Coordinates of C-alpha atoms and ligand atoms in Angstrom, one line a residue:
X5 CA 111.2 77.1 106.4
X6 CA 111.2 75.6 109.9
X7 CA 108.9 77.7 112.4
X8 CA 111.8 79.0 114.1
X9 CA 112.9 80.5 110.9
X10 CA 111.5 84.0 110.7
X11 CA 112.5 84.8 106.9
X12 CA 111.4 83.0 103.4
X13 CA 114.3 83.2 100.8
X14 CA 115.1 80.8 97.8
X15 CA 118.3 79.5 99.1
X16 CA 120.3 80.4 102.4
X17 CA 123.4 78.3 101.0
X18 CA 123.9 81.1 98.7
X19 CA 124.4 84.0 101.5
X20 CA 128.4 83.3 101.3
X21 CA 128.3 84.6 97.6
X22 CA 125.8 87.7 98.8
X23 CA 128.1 88.3 101.3
X24 CA 131.1 88.7 98.7
X25 CA 129.2 90.9 96.5
X26 CA 127.8 93.0 99.3
X27 CA 131.2 93.6 100.3
X28 CA 132.2 94.9 96.9
X29 CA 128.7 96.7 96.7
X30 CA 130.2 98.7 100.0
X31 CA 133.4 100.0 98.1
X32 CA 130.9 101.5 95.6
X33 CA 128.4 103.4 98.1
X34 CA 130.0 106.1 99.9
X35 CA 127.1 107.8 101.0
X36 CA 125.9 105.0 102.9
X37 CA 129.2 104.2 104.5
X38 CA 129.8 107.8 105.5
X39 CA 126.0 107.5 107.1
X40 CA 127.6 104.9 109.1
X41 CA 130.7 107.0 110.3
X42 CA 128.7 110.0 110.9
X43 CA 125.5 108.3 112.8
X44 CA 126.7 105.2 114.1
X45 CA 127.5 106.4 117.7
X46 CA 124.7 108.4 118.1
X47 CA 122.0 105.4 117.1
X48 CA 119.2 107.8 115.7
X49 CA 117.3 104.9 114.4
X50 CA 117.7 103.1 117.8
X51 CA 113.7 102.3 118.4
X52 CA 112.9 102.4 114.8
X53 CA 111.1 99.5 113.7
X54 CA 111.4 99.9 110.0
X55 CA 109.0 97.6 107.4
X56 CA 110.9 97.9 104.4
X57 CA 109.3 96.9 101.1
X58 CA 111.7 97.9 98.3
X59 CA 113.6 95.5 95.7
X60 CA 115.8 92.9 97.6
X61 CA 118.7 93.4 95.8
X62 CA 122.8 93.7 96.9
X63 CA 122.1 97.4 97.1
X64 CA 119.7 96.9 99.2
X65 CA 121.4 94.8 101.6
X66 CA 124.0 97.8 102.0
X67 CA 120.9 99.9 102.9
X68 CA 119.4 97.2 105.3
X69 CA 123.0 96.9 107.2
X70 CA 123.3 100.8 107.1
X71 CA 119.8 101.1 108.8
X72 CA 120.8 98.6 111.3
X73 CA 124.0 100.2 111.8
X74 CA 122.0 103.3 113.3
X75 CA 120.2 101.5 115.5
X76 CA 117.0 100.1 113.4
X77 CA 115.6 96.8 113.5
X78 CA 113.9 96.0 110.5
X79 CA 112.0 93.5 108.4
X80 CA 112.2 93.3 104.6
X81 CA 110.3 92.4 101.9
X82 CA 110.9 93.2 97.8
X83 CA 108.3 95.3 96.2
X84 CA 108.1 93.6 92.9
X85 CA 107.8 89.3 92.5
X86 CA 110.5 89.6 90.0
X87 CA 113.6 92.0 91.1
X88 CA 115.0 90.0 94.1
X89 CA 118.4 88.8 94.0
X90 CA 118.5 85.5 95.7
X91 CA 122.0 85.7 96.8
X92 CA 121.5 89.2 98.6
X93 CA 118.3 87.8 100.4
X94 CA 120.3 84.9 101.8
X95 CA 123.3 87.0 102.9
X96 CA 120.6 89.4 104.8
X97 CA 118.6 86.3 106.2
X98 CA 122.1 84.4 107.5
X99 CA 122.9 87.9 109.3
X100 CA 119.7 87.3 111.0
X101 CA 117.3 89.9 109.5
X102 CA 113.8 88.9 108.8
X103 CA 113.4 89.0 104.9
X104 CA 110.7 88.0 102.7
X105 CA 111.9 87.8 99.0
X106 CA 112.0 84.9 96.4
X107 CA 112.9 86.0 92.8
X108 CA 110.0 84.4 91.1
X109 CA 107.6 84.3 94.0
X110 CA 104.0 84.3 93.0
X111 CA 101.5 87.5 93.7
X112 CA 100.0 85.6 96.5
X113 CA 103.5 85.5 98.3
X114 CA 104.2 88.5 97.2
X115 CA 101.3 89.8 99.9
X116 CA 102.1 87.4 102.4
X117 CA 105.5 88.2 102.1
X118 CA 104.0 92.2 102.4
X119 CA 102.2 91.3 105.6
X120 CA 105.0 89.6 106.8
X121 CA 106.8 92.8 107.5
X122 CA 104.4 93.6 110.0
X123 CA 104.2 90.9 112.0
X124 CA 106.9 91.3 114.4
X125 CA 107.8 88.4 116.7
X126 CA 106.9 90.2 120.0
X127 CA 103.6 91.3 118.7
X128 CA 104.2 95.1 118.6
X129 CA 103.5 96.9 115.5
X130 CA 106.5 98.5 113.2
X131 CA 107.0 102.1 113.5
X132 CA 108.4 103.3 110.3
X133 CA 107.7 102.3 106.7
X134 CA 110.4 102.3 103.8
X135 CA 108.3 102.1 100.7
X136 CA 108.9 101.8 96.9
X137 CA 105.8 101.8 95.1
X138 CA 103.7 102.5 97.8
X139 CA 102.6 98.7 98.4
X140 CA 103.2 98.8 102.1
X141 CA 101.8 101.9 102.9
X142 CA 99.0 101.0 100.7
X143 CA 98.2 97.2 102.6
X144 CA 98.2 99.0 106.2
X145 CA 96.0 102.1 105.0
X146 CA 93.6 100.1 102.9
X147 CA 93.1 97.6 105.7
X148 CA 92.4 100.1 108.4
X149 CA 89.7 101.9 106.1
X150 CA 88.3 98.7 105.4
X151 CA 88.1 97.8 109.7
X152 CA 86.6 101.5 109.4
X153 CA 83.8 100.0 107.8
X154 CA 84.4 101.9 104.4
X155 CA 83.7 99.6 101.6
X156 CA 87.2 99.4 100.1
X157 CA 87.2 95.9 99.4
X158 CA 84.5 94.7 97.4
X159 CA 85.1 95.9 93.9
X160 CA 88.7 94.8 92.9
X161 CA 88.9 95.6 89.3
X162 CA 91.8 92.7 88.3
X163 CA 93.4 89.3 89.6
X164 CA 96.0 91.5 91.1
X165 CA 93.8 93.4 93.1
X166 CA 91.8 90.5 94.2
X167 CA 94.5 89.0 95.6
X168 CA 95.4 92.1 97.5
X169 CA 92.2 92.0 98.8
X170 CA 92.1 88.5 99.8
X171 CA 95.2 88.9 102.0
X172 CA 93.6 91.8 103.9
X173 CA 90.2 89.9 104.5
X174 CA 92.4 86.9 105.7
X175 CA 94.7 89.1 108.1
X176 CA 91.3 91.2 109.3
X177 CA 89.8 87.6 109.7
X178 CA 92.9 86.5 112.0
X179 CA 93.9 89.6 113.8
X180 CA 90.9 92.0 114.0
X181 CA 92.1 95.8 114.6
X182 CA 95.7 94.5 113.2
X183 CA 95.3 97.3 110.7
X184 CA 94.5 100.2 112.7
X185 CA 96.6 99.3 115.3
X186 CA 99.7 99.0 112.7
X187 CA 98.7 102.5 111.3
X188 CA 98.4 104.4 114.3
X189 CA 101.7 103.3 115.4
X190 CA 103.5 104.4 112.0
X191 CA 105.7 107.6 112.7
X192 CA 106.2 108.3 108.9
X193 CA 107.0 106.6 105.7
X194 CA 109.5 107.4 103.0
X195 CA 109.0 106.6 99.8
X196 CA 111.4 105.8 96.9
X197 CA 109.8 106.1 93.7
X198 CA 107.7 108.2 90.9
X199 CA 104.7 106.3 91.0
X200 CA 105.0 105.5 95.0
X201 CA 104.8 109.3 95.5
X202 CA 102.2 110.2 93.1
X203 CA 100.3 107.4 95.5
X204 CA 101.3 109.6 98.6
X205 CA 100.0 112.6 96.7
X206 CA 96.7 111.5 96.1
X207 CA 96.7 110.2 99.3
X208 CA 97.5 113.8 100.8
X209 CA 94.9 115.4 98.4
X210 CA 92.2 113.3 99.4
X211 CA 93.3 113.9 103.4
X212 CA 93.7 109.9 103.5
X213 CA 97.5 110.4 104.8
X214 CA 97.4 109.7 108.6
X215 CA 101.1 110.0 108.9
X216 CA 104.2 112.5 107.3
X217 CA 105.9 111.2 104.5
X218 CA 109.0 112.2 102.9
X219 CA 109.2 112.1 98.8
X220 CA 112.4 110.5 98.4
X221 CA 112.2 110.7 95.0
X222 CA 112.4 113.9 94.4
X223 CA 115.4 114.8 95.8
X224 CA 117.8 116.0 93.1
X225 CA 120.2 113.2 93.8
X226 CA 117.5 110.7 93.8
X227 CA 115.6 111.3 90.3
X228 CA 117.9 113.0 88.5
X229 CA 120.6 110.1 89.0
X230 CA 118.7 107.0 89.7
X231 CA 116.0 107.7 87.4
X232 CA 118.1 108.8 84.7
X233 CA 121.7 107.6 84.9
X234 CA 120.7 104.1 86.7
X235 CA 118.6 103.7 83.6
X236 CA 121.1 104.5 81.2
X237 CA 123.0 101.3 82.6
X238 CA 120.3 99.0 83.8
X239 CA 118.2 99.5 80.8
X240 CA 120.0 98.1 78.2
X241 CA 121.8 95.4 80.5
X242 CA 118.0 93.9 80.9
X243 CA 117.7 93.6 77.6
X244 CA 120.8 92.1 76.4
X245 CA 120.5 89.5 79.4
X246 CA 116.9 88.5 78.1
X247 CA 117.6 88.2 74.3
X248 CA 121.5 88.7 73.5
X249 CA 120.2 91.1 70.8
X250 CA 122.3 93.2 68.5
X251 CA 121.0 96.9 69.3
X252 CA 123.0 98.9 66.5
X253 CA 121.1 100.0 64.3
X254 CA 117.8 98.6 65.4
X255 CA 114.6 101.1 65.9
X256 CA 113.8 101.5 69.6
X257 CA 110.9 103.3 70.8
X258 CA 111.0 104.9 74.1
X259 CA 107.5 105.7 75.7
X260 CA 107.7 108.9 78.0
X261 CA 110.6 111.4 78.1
X262 CA 110.7 111.9 81.9
X263 CA 113.3 110.9 83.9
X264 CA 113.3 107.2 83.5
X265 CA 112.5 108.1 79.8
X266 CA 115.9 110.2 79.2
X267 CA 118.1 107.4 80.7
X268 CA 116.4 104.6 78.7
X269 CA 116.6 106.9 75.7
X270 CA 120.5 107.4 76.4
X271 CA 121.0 103.6 77.0
X272 CA 119.6 102.7 73.7
X273 CA 121.1 105.1 71.8
X274 CA 124.5 104.4 73.5
X275 CA 124.0 100.7 72.6
X276 CA 123.9 102.0 68.7
X277 CA 119.8 102.0 68.2
X278 CA 118.3 104.3 66.6
X279 CA 115.9 106.2 69.0
X280 CA 112.3 107.3 68.5
X281 CA 110.5 108.6 71.5
X282 CA 106.5 109.0 72.3
X283 CA 105.3 111.9 75.1
X284 CA 102.2 113.6 75.9
X285 CA 103.8 116.2 78.0
X286 CA 104.9 119.4 75.3
X287 CA 107.9 120.3 77.3
X288 CA 109.4 116.6 77.7
X289 CA 108.3 116.1 73.7
X290 CA 110.5 119.1 72.8
X291 CA 113.4 118.0 75.2
X292 CA 113.8 114.7 73.3
X293 CA 113.4 116.2 70.0
X294 CA 116.4 118.8 70.8
X295 CA 118.0 115.7 72.4
X296 CA 118.0 114.1 68.8
X297 CA 115.2 111.8 69.0
X298 CA 112.3 112.0 66.8
X299 CA 108.8 112.2 68.5
X300 CA 106.6 109.9 67.4
X301 CA 103.1 108.5 68.1
X302 CA 103.4 104.7 69.3
X303 CA 100.8 104.0 66.8
X304 CA 102.7 105.5 64.0
X305 CA 106.2 104.0 65.0
X306 CA 105.2 100.7 66.5
X307 CA 105.2 98.9 63.1
X308 CA 108.6 99.4 62.6
X309 CA 110.1 99.2 65.8
X310 CA 112.2 96.6 67.0
X311 CA 112.2 97.5 70.4
X312 CA 109.3 99.3 72.6
X313 CA 110.2 100.2 76.1
X314 CA 107.6 101.5 77.9
X315 CA 108.8 104.2 81.1
X316 CA 105.9 106.4 81.8
X317 CA 104.3 105.2 85.5
X318 CA 101.1 105.2 83.4
X319 CA 98.9 102.5 82.5
X320 CA 97.6 100.9 79.2
X321 CA 100.8 102.7 77.3
X322 CA 101.4 99.6 75.2
X323 CA 97.7 98.6 74.2
X324 CA 97.2 94.9 72.7
X325 CA 95.8 96.7 69.3
X326 CA 99.6 98.3 69.2
X327 CA 100.7 94.8 69.8
X328 CA 98.9 93.0 67.0
X329 CA 100.9 95.7 64.5
X330 CA 104.1 95.2 65.8
X331 CA 106.8 93.2 63.3
X332 CA 107.7 89.4 64.2
X333 CA 110.0 89.3 66.7
X334 CA 109.8 92.7 68.4
X335 CA 110.9 93.1 71.9
X336 CA 108.5 94.9 74.4
X337 CA 109.5 95.9 77.9
X338 CA 108.6 98.3 80.7
X339 CA 111.0 99.9 83.0
X340 CA 107.9 101.9 84.9
X341 CA 106.9 100.5 88.3
X342 CA 104.0 98.8 88.0
X343 CA 103.2 96.1 85.2
X344 CA 100.1 97.7 83.9
X345 CA 101.9 99.8 81.2
X346 CA 101.6 96.8 78.7
X347 CA 98.3 95.3 78.4
X348 CA 99.6 92.2 79.4
X349 CA 96.6 90.5 80.6
X350 CA 95.0 91.1 77.1
X351 CA 98.0 88.6 75.8
X352 CA 97.0 85.7 78.0
X353 CA 94.8 84.0 75.4
X354 CA 97.5 83.8 73.5
X355 CA 100.1 81.1 72.5
X356 CA 103.1 81.7 75.2
X357 CA 106.2 80.1 75.2
X358 CA 109.0 80.5 78.2
X359 CA 112.2 80.8 76.6
X360 CA 114.0 81.0 79.9
X361 CA 112.7 82.7 83.3
X362 CA 111.4 86.2 82.8
X363 CA 111.3 86.1 79.0
X364 CA 108.5 85.1 76.7
X365 CA 107.7 84.8 73.4
X366 CA 104.1 85.4 72.5
X367 CA 102.6 84.1 69.2
X368 CA 99.5 86.0 68.0
X369 CA 97.2 84.0 66.1
X370 CA 98.7 84.9 62.3
X371 CA 102.0 83.7 63.4
X372 CA 103.7 86.8 64.2
X373 CA 105.7 86.4 67.2
X374 CA 106.6 89.2 70.3
X375 CA 109.4 88.7 73.2
X376 CA 107.8 89.9 76.2
X377 CA 110.2 90.8 79.2
X378 CA 109.6 90.0 82.9
X379 CA 106.0 89.5 82.2
X380 CA 105.6 93.6 81.7
X381 CA 107.0 93.9 85.0
X382 CA 110.3 96.3 85.3
X383 CA 112.7 94.4 82.9
X384 CA 115.9 96.2 84.4
X385 CA 115.4 94.5 87.7
X386 CA 113.5 91.7 86.0
X387 CA 116.0 90.4 83.5
X388 CA 119.0 91.8 85.0
X389 CA 120.4 93.1 88.7
X390 CA 118.8 97.0 88.5
X391 CA 120.9 99.7 88.7
X392 CA 124.7 99.7 89.8
X393 CA 125.6 100.6 93.7
X394 CA 127.0 104.2 92.9
X395 CA 124.0 105.5 91.9
X396 CA 121.5 103.3 94.4
X397 CA 123.9 104.6 97.2
X398 CA 122.7 108.2 96.5
X399 CA 119.2 107.4 96.6
X400 CA 120.1 105.2 99.6
X401 CA 121.8 108.1 101.5
X402 CA 118.5 110.2 100.9
X403 CA 116.4 107.3 102.2
X404 CA 118.6 107.0 105.3
X405 CA 118.4 110.8 105.9
X406 CA 114.9 110.7 105.4
X407 CA 114.3 107.9 108.0
X408 CA 116.2 109.3 110.8
X409 CA 114.4 112.8 109.8
X410 CA 110.9 111.5 110.4
X411 CA 111.9 108.9 113.2
X412 CA 113.4 111.4 115.7
X413 CA 111.6 114.6 114.3
X414 CA 108.2 113.3 113.0
X415 CA 106.1 115.2 115.4
X416 CA 107.5 118.3 113.7
X417 CA 105.8 117.6 110.4
X418 CA 102.2 117.5 109.3
X419 CA 100.6 114.6 107.9
X420 CA 101.8 115.6 104.2
X421 CA 104.5 115.0 102.1
X422 CA 107.9 116.6 102.2
X423 CA 110.9 116.9 100.4
X424 CA 114.5 116.5 101.8
X425 CA 116.0 120.0 102.1
X426 CA 118.3 121.1 99.8
X427 CA 121.5 121.3 102.1
X428 CA 120.9 117.4 102.4
X429 CA 120.4 117.1 98.7
X430 CA 123.9 118.9 98.4
X431 CA 125.4 116.7 101.3
X432 CA 124.2 113.6 99.3
X433 CA 126.0 115.0 96.3
X434 CA 129.1 115.8 98.1
X435 CA 129.7 112.2 99.7
X436 CA 129.6 110.8 96.1
X437 CA 132.5 113.2 94.4
X438 CA 135.7 111.5 95.8
X439 CA 135.1 107.9 94.5
X440 CA 135.0 109.9 91.3
X441 CA 138.1 112.0 91.9
X442 CA 136.2 114.8 91.2
X443 CA 137.1 118.2 92.8
X444 CA 134.9 121.0 93.7
X445 CA 135.6 125.0 93.7
X446 CA 134.9 127.0 96.2
X447 CA 133.0 130.3 96.1
X448 CA 134.8 133.3 97.5
X449 CA 132.8 135.4 99.9
X450 CA 132.4 138.0 97.2
X451 CA 131.2 135.7 94.5
X452 CA 128.8 134.2 96.9
X453 CA 127.2 137.2 97.9
X454 CA 127.0 138.6 94.2
X455 CA 125.0 135.3 93.3
X456 CA 122.9 135.5 96.8
X457 CA 124.2 132.2 98.5
X458 CA 126.7 131.5 100.8
X459 CA 130.2 129.8 100.0
X460 CA 128.7 126.5 101.9
X461 CA 125.6 126.5 99.9
X462 CA 122.8 125.9 99.5
X463 CA 123.9 126.7 96.0
X464 CA 120.6 126.8 94.2
X465 CA 116.9 128.4 95.1
X466 CA 114.4 125.6 95.8
X467 CA 112.8 126.2 92.2
X468 CA 115.8 125.6 90.3
X469 CA 115.4 122.1 88.0
X470 CA 118.8 121.2 87.6
Ligands
LIG526 P1 108.3 111.4 85.1 O1 106.8 111.9 85.4 O2 109.3 112.0 85.4 O3 108.3 110.6 83.6 C1 107.2 110.0 82.8 C2 106.9 110.5 81.8 O4 105.9 110.0 80.9 C3 106.1 111.8 81.7 O5 107.2 112.8 81.2 C4 104.7 111.8 81.2 O6 104.2 112.9 80.6 C5 105.2 110.7 80.2 N1 103.8 109.9 79.8 C6 102.6 109.8 80.9 N2 101.9 109.3 80.3 C7 102.4 108.6 78.6 C8 101.7 108.1 77.6 N3 100.5 107.8 77.5 N4 102.6 108.1 76.6 C9 103.9 108.8 76.5 N5 104.2 109.5 77.6 C10 103.3 109.5 78.7 O7 108.7 109.9 85.8 P2 109.8 108.8 86.1 O8 110.7 109.2 87.2 O9 110.5 109.0 85.2 O10 109.3 107.8 86.3 C11 108.9 106.6 85.0 C12 108.2 105.2 86.1 O11 109.5 104.9 86.1 C13 107.9 105.3 87.2 O12 106.4 104.3 87.5 C14 108.7 105.0 88.2 O13 108.2 104.8 89.5 C15 109.5 104.2 87.4 N6 111.0 104.4 88.1 C16 111.5 103.1 87.7 C17 112.9 102.9 87.7 C18 113.4 101.2 87.5 O14 114.5 101.3 87.8 N7 112.7 100.5 86.7 C19 113.6 103.7 88.5 C20 113.0 104.9 88.8 C21 111.6 104.9 88.4

């Protein structure tokens, strides 16, 4: 990269290919295109300086260009070291957007790129964060707490945290007061995923959230679609691209039966696998059982499993002890946000044979082999290309509406976590019906009055669960 270039991508010559796929994606992202039509003239994001940390895929490229069409200036990095689509990053960089994302980047590079989200050429800070998993937010907030003299850097618990801490220390040495200035300039954060939202609620609970946040994940048109129907398509896609294994007839265990687990179990069942589910929550366990899946413990099921997929957003779900019991050539992967669901660190001293990027065969001392996907990072983005455009359009339309809301009305919000109002959720869904040829029925005034709504909606109370 030359000094004049404000981007890092694998190969800028991939831009043409990326642009062609972007053009196709636009035809499958009606919600984002409708946002451009509806808000383009008003430019509600003029003056927004968005630091975006979200998988740098083709679909994200359409989101980036939508935010720009509404007036925003953006800088972008991927929120996972394996999830970037290099042609998408190239297309975005070629269009003049500072993007820092390479599929297979190192963790040092990952945190350097996250830092570069906040290094605007004019030296001014970002004023919005668009986050997926919370890393960009945690980077700024942890740095600001360190600058305030809090002891938040001295006890990294693993190698990844050491790298994170080293990056913060480096920035503190280079630019004293940077994190505090940056934190104070942020009007709000919009967060994409379950794990990032959990982090935000924890910050709110501890009184450590210094700006308002919108929980995009819990828009119904996000978590009940992206997490579920998205994984239904992209989980098996990832396993197939990684292994080409025949799935019909195989035994697959899905850990967790939340939204991602439901989509993942459906994905594997659709491929003909015999699916078993593990859960800690009796409600989700009952749902799994009544959806026709055997509910088991991983300890019991692992020795007969051909495929084990964890979807929990929790840590230490697939332990070393469990992996010792799996059969030869069992496929083990994660589709939750962080890589701590599988105890990958505990496998490092075994024999690893790299089959191809993001596919490793790990051999145990007794000769038993296990196929590990994406080194335990989310495999649908590491081994395949994530969810299809159509479902990401619903997610990213929520993101766009949330950015507009916090950028234009941030001062009306407390430093808390909010979800978008139901009428906007319904609007996002409405924007996606035409593409599927779906025709809505209309309530008469009498029918609407009878069920206590208006014919225009919202059609459900806030406590309705879908
Ligand atoms: P969720 O909260 O709806 O579901 C997680 C489920 O795992 C819960 O039902 C919980 O009871 C269960 N669970 C927790 N610990 C467990 C354990 N030790 N054993 C068995 N079950 C356990 O969360 P959601 O929305 O399904 O998200 C899960 C993860 O996937 C999060 O990290 C989220 O950020 C990520 N995600 C990944 C996507 C992808 O494309 N790869 C897309 C959307 C979300």
